[in-house]
């Protein structure tokens, strides 16, 4: 069974962390993944850096630019992950924009993911409709779960469509914003979380964008299965380094 | 084969809408409404009235006698440089502001490279009294100071794009991020035939007035509406799209798209996307773009700030792939020389973008009876600084 689906069956609210591969240093990838697992993180999104990350705010943009400057590439990431399944058991997801994957070759990319033990993909600029029509069979062939985003503006009809073609979880973007631009959740978000919860979708939801501390994590997971922390984690890496991961993750597990 | 867009937003294999879900409602709203709204009689009436009385259309189709003599062929210049704000860009911004109003939008955003589209957007926002925010690369802000000042005078807020290479592609990223953050009240006026469907088709339709006029103007002058060649420079490709539009399916009209070779196609400092580009995704569109082996988008170079876009509109990618249009790359030096030549032969100082199209006469032989229409997309006022430095004037 796919590790994502197994993990979703566990009772706890899931803590998922995003980081950009190749940042702060080129070869930090495995160290960061291992440290996250050791510190009780439930799931990891490994960011494949892109030169033009449309959906990301300045923190993830800057980490992507730095990672590319450090020399990160699709090939190198797969090299770094070659033996990852010997040391890490939690679900690993690659999050990246579509063009680098297209240049690698969608089928080759999926095949590589399966070989190194990646469980799913999040590709923000691959629309659900295009995926469904052209790429779904490839992802399924290699046992990969593709994860789609919904936002507060996504119509009810489209949420149902996305739920229909999803087979893991739905990535629920907390508000109309790029990553890292939130300052806490208000009534509007709560109403949205509740509205989606009440739709009784077949896929659980994990909230992302704007989760930065225990308070926002708790708010986000009141109705959802888990939450993803990205920009706040990258900021912590920037200022406090790889050794600070234990301290950073502790606050969410308390 | 049709060279126009199909129902799903593709030109052959190019186009589509590769956008994050956050932009889906905005793009879907546009896709469902753009044809309906622009076909409404009240829209058409207002659009054409503004083009006539505010922009100054129709622009002349001018027979360039001395230039024709020099190259021993018949050259007509479609004078888009005589439009209000000095380039073809305003045809599109007039169309989109009217569309935005009908969609109930109260805030406009735009990207700009050299500043021409930014000025054209700020202009129509001032005209309609709508808030305007223009994203412009930090590097471009420094080298295009007069256009930044124009936008400010027109009441627009100019926001520097400080990410990536700090030029046009990054300004476009920033505008898209703004739209993600403001999905309800804001319309994004894209400046070229690029971006997710329906933008390439919508912008091409607003620019199509150029070839619509060429048809009847040429009939008056030559007794036929089809020239032998239509020629235009291509960055993203909006002026070429407008000049080609009504000739796409007229097989007797040859289309020539002129790209910026920069310092030379093989120098690593070029913007010749059709030659150097590979199929991929940029700003929500599947098209040809300049990128690394690993799929990272690279920074193009041209002396002309309006041509240094790493992609090209999906319509042009299709015209290139199918051979419907011939693509020619012209260097900085050749473009500059031809800009000076037109100034001295015809008394018209062209934008450096346009100068690239004029330089084709040095490389391609035409017959004495060939009728060639060049889209003179913009005037050279904005480029005076570059001309001054280059020719030490």
XYZ file of C-alpha atoms in Angstrom:
647
model
C 0.000 0.000 0.000
C 1.181 3.513 -0.754
C 2.786 5.062 2.330
C 0.611 8.198 2.043
C -2.586 6.160 2.301
C -1.190 4.186 5.242
C -0.215 7.368 7.016
C -3.642 8.922 6.481
C -5.172 6.017 8.368
C -3.218 6.811 11.532
C -5.306 8.602 14.174
C -3.210 11.719 14.809
C -3.330 15.069 13.034
C -0.525 14.930 10.503
C 2.411 17.311 10.573
C 3.900 17.696 7.131
C 6.970 19.767 6.311
C 8.080 21.281 3.011
C 11.674 22.135 2.253
C 13.534 23.082 -0.924
C 16.026 20.468 -2.051
C 19.544 21.878 -2.294
C 18.986 24.531 0.361
C 20.666 25.858 2.441
C 23.502 23.625 1.145
C 23.418 21.411 -1.936
C 23.867 18.160 -0.011
C 21.548 18.866 2.928
C 18.671 16.917 1.368
C 19.149 13.560 3.100
C 20.200 15.158 6.406
C 17.026 17.249 6.503
C 14.737 14.339 5.589
C 16.294 12.078 8.225
C 16.160 14.750 10.892
C 12.496 15.492 10.142
C 11.576 11.841 10.521
C 13.620 11.485 13.711
C 11.722 14.424 15.152
C 8.306 12.941 14.576
C 7.230 14.632 11.348
C 4.590 12.557 9.588
C 5.207 13.409 5.953
C 7.668 15.420 3.870
C 7.325 17.506 0.717
C 10.644 17.763 -1.067
C 10.671 20.900 -3.206
C 12.276 20.515 -6.611
C 13.465 24.088 -7.219
C 12.272 26.037 -10.265
C 13.470 29.335 -11.707
C 9.943 30.795 -11.896
C 7.815 29.500 -9.013
C 4.521 31.304 -9.709
C 2.606 30.162 -6.655
C 5.322 30.907 -4.130
C 6.081 33.928 -2.016
C 9.546 35.429 -1.469
C 10.809 32.859 1.090
C 10.398 29.823 -1.138
C 11.410 31.822 -4.236
C 14.669 32.807 -2.598
C 15.391 29.296 -1.365
C 14.724 28.001 -4.899
C 17.043 30.546 -6.468
C 19.748 29.655 -3.935
C 19.250 25.915 -4.481
C 19.592 26.292 -8.244
C 22.694 28.385 -7.745
C 24.048 25.620 -5.512
C 23.613 23.270 -8.466
C 20.388 21.411 -7.689
C 18.716 19.573 -10.583
C 16.220 16.764 -11.099
C 18.998 14.256 -11.768
C 20.969 15.286 -8.725
C 17.904 15.083 -6.487
C 17.226 11.521 -7.620
C 20.906 10.684 -7.011
C 20.690 12.067 -3.484
C 17.533 10.053 -2.830
C 18.879 6.757 -4.219
C 19.180 5.020 -0.840
C 16.657 7.084 1.105
C 14.309 4.153 1.697
C 17.034 2.356 3.663
C 16.856 5.016 6.345
C 13.450 6.770 6.117
C 9.977 5.232 6.356
C 7.532 8.169 6.303
C 5.793 9.249 3.069
C 7.878 11.414 0.743
C 6.294 13.687 -1.810
C 8.064 15.710 -4.493
C 6.605 19.163 -5.020
C 7.705 20.894 -8.183
C 6.564 22.916 -11.169
C 5.664 21.179 -14.383
C 8.354 22.393 -16.784
C 11.366 20.631 -15.199
C 9.290 17.433 -15.032
C 8.229 17.832 -18.659
C 11.866 18.275 -19.728
C 12.914 15.207 -17.733
C 10.101 13.335 -19.439
C 6.923 12.745 -17.423
C 7.179 8.957 -17.644
C 10.924 8.910 -16.862
C 10.297 11.202 -13.912
C 7.534 9.003 -12.514
C 9.675 5.896 -13.030
C 12.552 7.491 -11.123
C 10.175 8.479 -8.329
C 9.055 4.901 -7.968
C 12.633 3.607 -8.019
C 13.823 5.834 -5.170
C 10.638 5.438 -3.143
C 8.697 8.655 -3.679
C 5.010 8.227 -2.857
C 3.354 11.186 -4.475
C 3.688 14.405 -6.408
C 2.345 17.923 -6.051
C 2.622 19.924 -9.281
C 0.831 23.244 -8.782
C 0.812 24.265 -12.451
C -0.393 20.939 -13.832
C -4.163 21.513 -13.845
C -6.409 18.713 -12.662
C -8.140 18.513 -16.040
C -4.892 18.162 -18.013
C -3.599 15.565 -15.539
C -6.776 13.568 -15.778
C -6.762 13.549 -19.559
C -3.081 13.077 -20.350
C -0.976 11.925 -17.411
C -3.099 10.035 -14.913
C -2.335 6.609 -16.415
C 1.412 7.231 -16.128
C 1.219 8.259 -12.476
C -0.923 5.229 -11.692
C 1.431 2.894 -13.546
C 4.217 3.891 -11.167
C 2.077 3.856 -8.039
C 2.276 7.615 -7.509
C -0.431 9.651 -5.880
C -0.948 13.057 -7.450
C -2.155 15.685 -5.044
C -4.363 18.581 -6.130
C -4.927 21.961 -4.599
C -8.196 23.660 -3.760
C -8.597 27.253 -2.593
C -11.381 29.301 -0.971
C -12.345 30.371 -4.516
C -12.655 26.842 -5.876
C -16.297 26.197 -6.749
C -18.191 23.404 -5.045
C -18.554 21.617 -8.361
C -14.814 21.715 -8.981
C -13.997 20.599 -5.432
C -16.154 17.542 -6.139
C -14.387 16.957 -9.466
C -10.978 17.176 -7.776
C -12.150 14.879 -4.983
C -13.274 12.441 -7.640
C -9.887 12.187 -9.346
C -7.845 12.268 -6.109
C -6.781 9.122 -4.313
C -4.762 10.361 -1.362
C -5.504 13.706 0.160
C -6.530 17.148 -1.036
C -4.124 20.022 -0.479
C -6.303 22.757 0.907
C -4.763 26.179 0.310
C -5.771 28.210 3.356
C -6.490 31.511 1.632
C -6.214 33.407 -1.615
C -2.473 33.913 -1.467
C 0.940 32.722 -2.506
C 2.985 30.762 0.036
C 4.281 32.446 3.163
C 2.069 35.524 3.081
C -0.343 34.919 5.946
C -0.567 36.499 9.335
C -2.804 34.078 11.173
C -6.265 32.746 10.392
C -9.520 34.635 10.843
C -13.224 33.876 10.662
C -13.112 33.686 6.894
C -10.645 30.801 6.971
C -12.552 28.999 9.670
C -15.756 29.223 7.652
C -13.916 27.837 4.626
C -12.333 24.972 6.583
C -15.755 24.125 7.965
C -17.493 24.381 4.593
C -15.088 21.920 3.000
C -15.276 19.642 6.040
C -19.050 19.568 5.727
C -18.856 18.477 2.109
C -17.868 15.008 3.396
C -15.311 14.421 0.662
C -13.875 10.970 0.137
C -10.313 12.306 0.433
C -9.054 13.815 3.683
C -7.731 17.381 3.501
C -4.387 18.722 4.547
C -4.105 22.482 4.911
C -1.152 24.443 3.563
C -0.095 28.098 3.145
C 0.053 30.265 6.233
C 0.832 27.594 8.869
C 3.716 28.907 10.910
C 3.291 27.996 14.582
C 1.364 25.847 17.015
C -1.620 28.181 16.989
C -2.105 28.188 13.221
C -1.423 24.442 13.110
C -4.167 23.801 15.640
C -6.611 26.089 13.840
C -5.881 24.456 10.496
C -6.279 20.927 11.792
C -9.463 21.523 13.708
C -11.420 20.257 10.710
C -8.642 18.902 8.485
C -6.467 15.810 8.777
C -3.204 17.686 8.892
C -1.230 20.723 7.934
C 1.823 21.533 5.844
C 4.483 23.982 6.944
C 6.741 25.436 4.259
C 7.919 29.030 4.386
C 8.155 29.091 8.193
C 10.394 26.019 8.112
C 12.602 27.482 5.359
C 12.957 30.706 7.340
C 14.018 28.707 10.355
C 16.635 26.863 8.254
C 17.912 30.172 6.927
C 18.347 31.754 10.340
C 19.061 28.773 12.594
C 20.484 26.100 10.302
C 19.879 22.391 9.887
C 20.654 21.675 13.545
C 17.595 23.632 14.661
C 15.101 21.165 13.166
C 14.503 19.428 16.500
C 13.600 22.645 18.221
C 11.409 23.800 15.346
C 9.344 20.621 15.096
C 8.945 20.247 18.866
C 6.494 23.147 19.099
C 3.969 21.337 16.882
C 4.199 18.048 18.703
C 3.783 19.526 22.149
C -5.206 23.097 -41.136
C -6.298 26.126 -39.185
C -3.716 28.432 -37.723
C -6.116 29.827 -35.193
C -6.877 28.694 -31.687
C -9.111 25.666 -31.094
C -11.859 25.313 -28.490
C -9.493 24.045 -25.836
C -7.112 26.945 -26.256
C -4.465 25.216 -28.347
C -2.690 26.215 -31.536
C -1.711 22.753 -32.753
C 0.241 21.356 -29.817
C 0.903 24.768 -28.233
C -1.119 26.856 -25.798
C -3.481 25.633 -23.095
C -3.704 26.901 -19.533
C -1.052 25.446 -17.217
C -1.971 27.437 -14.176
C -2.023 26.822 -10.442
C -5.474 26.083 -9.055
C -5.426 29.505 -7.354
C -5.771 31.146 -10.774
C -8.383 28.741 -12.082
C -11.485 30.781 -11.170
C -10.072 33.952 -12.764
C -9.000 32.249 -15.965
C -12.236 30.292 -16.159
C -14.267 33.482 -15.734
C -12.361 35.052 -18.622
C -12.572 31.967 -20.799
C -16.323 31.762 -20.395
C -16.920 35.441 -21.030
C -14.363 36.938 -23.392
C -16.007 35.949 -26.662
C -19.494 36.692 -25.431
C -18.643 40.126 -24.029
C -16.442 41.246 -26.920
C -19.163 40.265 -29.399
C -21.770 42.456 -27.716
C -22.742 45.433 -29.908
C -22.229 47.879 -27.040
C -18.707 46.563 -26.512
C -17.845 46.763 -30.212
C -19.268 50.263 -30.431
C -17.298 51.543 -27.457
C -14.107 49.724 -28.519
C -14.164 51.154 -32.031
C -15.149 54.627 -30.890
C -12.176 54.742 -28.525
C -9.818 53.353 -31.142
C -10.968 56.065 -33.520
C -11.243 59.133 -31.311
C -8.816 58.358 -28.500
C -6.129 56.192 -30.072
C -6.285 57.835 -33.504
C -7.153 54.881 -35.713
C -7.080 53.937 -38.477
C -3.324 54.320 -38.562
C -1.952 55.091 -42.040
C -0.628 52.458 -44.396
C 2.237 54.425 -45.873
C 4.116 53.583 -49.066
C 7.780 54.065 -48.172
C 9.069 55.367 -51.484
C 12.739 55.912 -50.747
C 13.084 52.697 -48.732
C 11.380 50.833 -51.580
C 13.778 52.348 -54.096
C 16.772 51.358 -52.038
C 15.751 47.700 -51.856
C 14.064 47.633 -55.260
C 10.713 46.346 -54.038
C 7.407 47.794 -52.788
C 7.373 48.466 -49.061
C 4.384 49.659 -47.060
C 4.638 50.678 -43.433
C 1.653 50.118 -41.152
C 2.064 53.115 -38.876
C 1.232 51.703 -35.429
C 3.841 54.142 -34.129
C 1.265 56.891 -34.664
C -1.137 55.433 -32.115
C -1.670 57.328 -28.875
C 1.149 56.272 -26.480
C 3.356 55.452 -29.449
C 2.872 51.776 -30.173
C 0.375 49.026 -30.983
C 0.114 48.057 -27.294
C -2.839 50.383 -26.650
C -5.151 48.439 -29.007
C -5.063 45.605 -26.501
C -5.284 47.661 -23.314
C -8.380 49.482 -24.603
C -10.011 46.145 -25.328
C -9.094 44.614 -21.987
C -10.121 47.593 -19.853
C -13.579 47.508 -21.445
C -13.750 43.790 -20.758
C -12.584 44.277 -17.154
C -15.291 46.878 -16.570
C -17.959 44.522 -17.865
C -16.654 41.805 -15.531
C -17.091 44.232 -12.651
C -13.361 44.483 -11.865
C -12.197 47.521 -9.929
C -8.439 47.074 -9.948
C -6.009 46.488 -12.817
C -2.581 44.882 -12.740
C -0.063 44.525 -15.561
C 3.508 43.485 -16.236
C 5.875 45.493 -18.341
C 9.374 45.101 -19.744
C 10.431 48.252 -21.526
C 7.424 50.057 -20.119
C 5.340 50.414 -23.304
C 2.624 48.050 -22.165
C 2.808 49.565 -18.689
C 2.241 53.020 -20.120
C -0.600 51.777 -22.342
C -2.222 50.138 -19.313
C -1.743 53.150 -17.057
C -3.247 55.278 -19.822
C -6.496 53.339 -20.118
C -6.775 53.108 -16.328
C -6.510 56.881 -16.098
C -9.087 57.149 -18.866
C -11.535 54.960 -16.957
C -10.599 56.052 -13.438
C -9.529 52.586 -12.315
C -6.727 51.759 -9.868
C -3.612 50.511 -11.662
C -0.573 48.583 -10.428
C 2.251 47.811 -12.867
C 4.966 45.270 -12.097
C 8.319 45.998 -13.645
C 11.689 44.330 -13.137
C 14.055 46.298 -10.932
C 16.660 46.199 -13.706
C 14.155 47.535 -16.254
C 13.037 50.322 -13.904
C 16.619 51.534 -13.803
C 17.077 51.495 -17.587
C 13.630 52.797 -18.622
C 13.259 55.808 -16.339
C 11.113 57.948 -18.703
C 8.431 55.269 -19.009
C 8.412 54.798 -15.229
C 7.813 58.535 -14.889
C 5.019 58.373 -17.488
C 3.231 55.631 -15.604
C 3.511 57.596 -12.372
C 2.153 60.746 -14.046
C -0.768 58.679 -15.269
C -1.528 57.705 -11.693
C -0.260 54.130 -11.731
C 1.724 52.516 -8.972
C 4.924 50.943 -10.297
C 6.086 47.984 -8.200
C 9.624 46.673 -8.709
C 9.997 42.940 -9.294
C 13.026 41.953 -7.270
C 12.994 38.192 -7.748
C 14.981 36.094 -10.226
C 16.604 38.082 -12.999
C 14.550 41.211 -12.147
C 13.293 41.692 -15.737
C 10.126 41.032 -17.779
C 9.655 37.368 -16.925
C 9.947 38.158 -13.223
C 7.553 41.095 -13.544
C 5.095 38.631 -15.129
C 5.587 36.214 -12.216
C 4.920 39.032 -9.757
C 1.763 40.110 -11.590
C 0.495 36.519 -11.489
C 1.273 36.329 -7.757
C -0.648 39.562 -7.240
C -3.589 38.000 -9.066
C -3.395 34.927 -6.843
C -3.515 37.244 -3.823
C -6.378 39.361 -5.251
C -8.587 36.965 -7.170
C -11.926 38.713 -6.880
C -11.671 42.434 -7.674
C -8.632 42.429 -9.995
C -8.173 41.969 -13.737
C -4.723 41.227 -15.101
C -4.093 42.997 -18.428
C -1.495 40.756 -20.056
C 0.464 42.733 -22.656
C 1.212 40.165 -25.313
C -0.134 37.012 -26.945
C 1.354 34.950 -24.119
C 0.090 33.412 -20.886
C -2.694 30.912 -20.295
C -5.648 30.555 -22.655
C -7.672 32.708 -23.349
C -5.019 35.454 -23.224
C -3.159 34.632 -26.457
C -6.398 34.538 -28.421
C -7.960 37.502 -26.653
C -4.940 39.753 -27.177
C -4.613 38.619 -30.808
C -8.261 39.528 -31.408
C -7.779 43.020 -29.976
C -4.639 43.487 -32.099
C -6.364 42.053 -35.192
C -7.579 45.565 -36.008
C -4.110 46.048 -37.530
C -4.557 43.492 -40.324
C -8.241 44.362 -40.669
C -7.157 47.883 -41.648
C -4.244 46.704 -43.809
C -6.732 44.744 -45.927
C -8.892 47.676 -46.981
C -6.039 50.154 -47.051
C -4.012 47.991 -49.393
C -7.033 47.458 -51.619
C -7.295 51.237 -51.976
C -3.630 51.576 -52.869
C -2.810 48.409 -54.782
C -6.210 47.120 -55.860
C -5.752 43.953 -53.821
C -6.146 43.281 -50.124
C -3.451 40.632 -49.881
C 0.217 41.651 -49.979
C 2.912 39.150 -50.917
C 4.512 39.417 -47.494
C 3.571 40.632 -44.028
C 6.525 41.153 -41.780
C 6.715 41.988 -38.059
C 9.068 41.704 -35.126
C 8.316 39.146 -32.430
C 9.080 39.231 -28.718
C 5.990 37.750 -27.114
C 4.404 38.421 -30.482
C 1.413 40.749 -30.110
C 2.134 43.155 -32.964
C 2.927 40.244 -35.276
C -0.255 38.475 -34.182
C -2.248 41.585 -35.072
C -0.563 42.023 -38.441
C -0.870 38.326 -39.335
C -4.347 37.702 -37.933
C -6.545 38.151 -40.996
C -3.909 36.603 -43.242
C -3.337 33.391 -41.278
C -5.468 31.309 -43.594
C -4.643 33.259 -46.793
C -2.013 30.994 -48.284
C -0.837 33.493 -50.900
C 0.397 35.834 -48.164
C 3.810 34.898 -46.787
C 4.384 35.712 -43.142
C 7.775 36.685 -41.759
C 8.409 36.861 -38.023
C 11.573 38.641 -36.988
C 13.232 37.750 -33.693
C 16.100 39.394 -31.854
C 19.394 37.564 -32.323
C 20.979 39.899 -29.768
C 24.738 39.677 -30.168
C 24.291 36.626 -32.395
C 22.272 33.431 -32.131
C 25.304 31.405 -30.981
C 26.776 33.911 -28.541
C 24.690 33.002 -25.505
C 23.312 36.545 -25.583
C 20.251 36.233 -27.758
C 16.469 36.236 -27.678
C 15.841 34.130 -30.793
C 13.300 31.862 -29.114
C 12.223 29.852 -32.151
C 15.803 28.795 -32.871
C 17.104 28.502 -29.310
C 13.909 27.480 -27.567
C 12.471 24.096 -26.746
C 8.881 23.125 -26.042
C 7.909 23.711 -22.444
C 5.694 25.696 -20.088
C 6.144 29.388 -19.370
C 3.627 31.650 -17.660
C 0.857 29.115 -18.049
C 1.322 28.357 -21.736
C 2.863 25.418 -23.566
C 5.123 26.987 -26.143
C 8.730 27.352 -27.241
C 10.958 28.847 -24.595
C 14.599 29.310 -23.793
C 15.569 27.012 -20.969
C 18.325 24.857 -19.570
C 18.501 21.126 -20.151
C 16.922 20.761 -16.723
C 13.892 22.916 -17.556
C 14.918 26.125 -15.790
C 13.906 29.226 -17.740
C 16.892 31.256 -18.907
C 17.301 34.971 -19.353
C 17.361 36.180 -22.953
C 19.276 39.180 -24.232
C 18.481 41.850 -26.807
C 19.368 45.521 -27.098
C 15.627 46.022 -27.411
C 13.827 45.684 -24.092
C 10.596 44.732 -25.883
C 12.022 41.614 -27.485
C 13.900 39.995 -24.615
C 11.216 37.556 -23.514
C 12.371 33.938 -23.057
C 9.186 32.544 -24.593
C 7.010 33.322 -27.589
C 3.229 33.231 -27.936
C 1.778 29.780 -28.683
C 0.335 31.022 -31.990
C 3.835 31.882 -33.174
C 5.269 28.590 -31.899
C 2.650 26.901 -34.069
C 3.388 29.111 -37.093
C 7.062 28.227 -36.677
C 6.528 24.501 -36.204
C 4.210 24.214 -39.202
C 6.359 26.434 -41.405
C 3.438 28.818 -41.993
C 5.682 31.721 -41.034
C 9.351 32.144 -41.789
C 11.392 33.111 -38.730
C 14.454 35.310 -39.173
C 16.805 36.439 -36.387
C 18.395 39.893 -36.592
C 21.310 41.100 -34.460
C 21.498 44.271 -32.354
C 23.923 45.849 -34.815
C 21.807 45.192 -37.891
C 18.679 46.452 -36.142
C 20.358 49.665 -35.001
C 21.706 50.366 -38.490
C 18.287 49.822 -40.039
C 16.656 52.089 -37.455
C 18.995 54.882 -38.445
C 18.423 54.139 -42.124
C 14.642 54.439 -41.844
C 15.060 57.706 -39.949
C 17.143 59.162 -42.752
C 15.272 57.731 -45.734
C 11.712 58.292 -44.536
C 11.884 60.680 -41.602
C 10.528 58.069 -39.221
C 12.476 57.095 -36.100
C 11.312 53.573 -35.282
C 11.346 51.682 -31.999
C 14.340 49.352 -31.857
C 11.950 46.384 -31.788
C 10.579 47.455 -35.163
C 14.073 48.119 -36.510
C 14.689 44.366 -36.355
C 11.969 43.810 -38.970
C 13.439 46.504 -41.221
C 16.854 44.829 -41.192
C 15.479 41.794 -43.021
C 15.929 43.631 -46.356
C 19.677 43.223 -45.986
C 19.358 39.452 -45.918
C 16.342 38.493 -47.969
C 15.857 39.401 -51.628
C 12.420 40.489 -52.768
C 11.160 40.918 -56.323
C 10.548 44.443 -57.656
C 6.796 43.782 -57.824
C 6.489 42.175 -54.408
C 4.245 44.093 -52.046
C 5.564 43.909 -48.505
C 3.769 45.270 -45.462
C 5.858 45.859 -42.371
C 4.138 46.483 -39.106
C 5.857 49.591 -37.780
C 4.910 48.637 -34.251
C 6.271 51.594 -32.321
C 8.098 54.871 -32.408
C 11.656 55.370 -31.285
C 11.234 58.143 -28.717
C 11.531 55.675 -25.853
C 14.775 54.367 -27.366
C 16.537 57.690 -27.846
C 18.933 56.955 -24.999
C 19.966 53.664 -26.584
C 20.303 55.263 -30.021
C 22.357 58.118 -28.520
C 24.756 55.738 -26.798
C 25.031 53.405 -29.764
C 25.677 56.041 -32.441
C 27.364 58.510 -30.054
C 24.902 61.175 -31.219
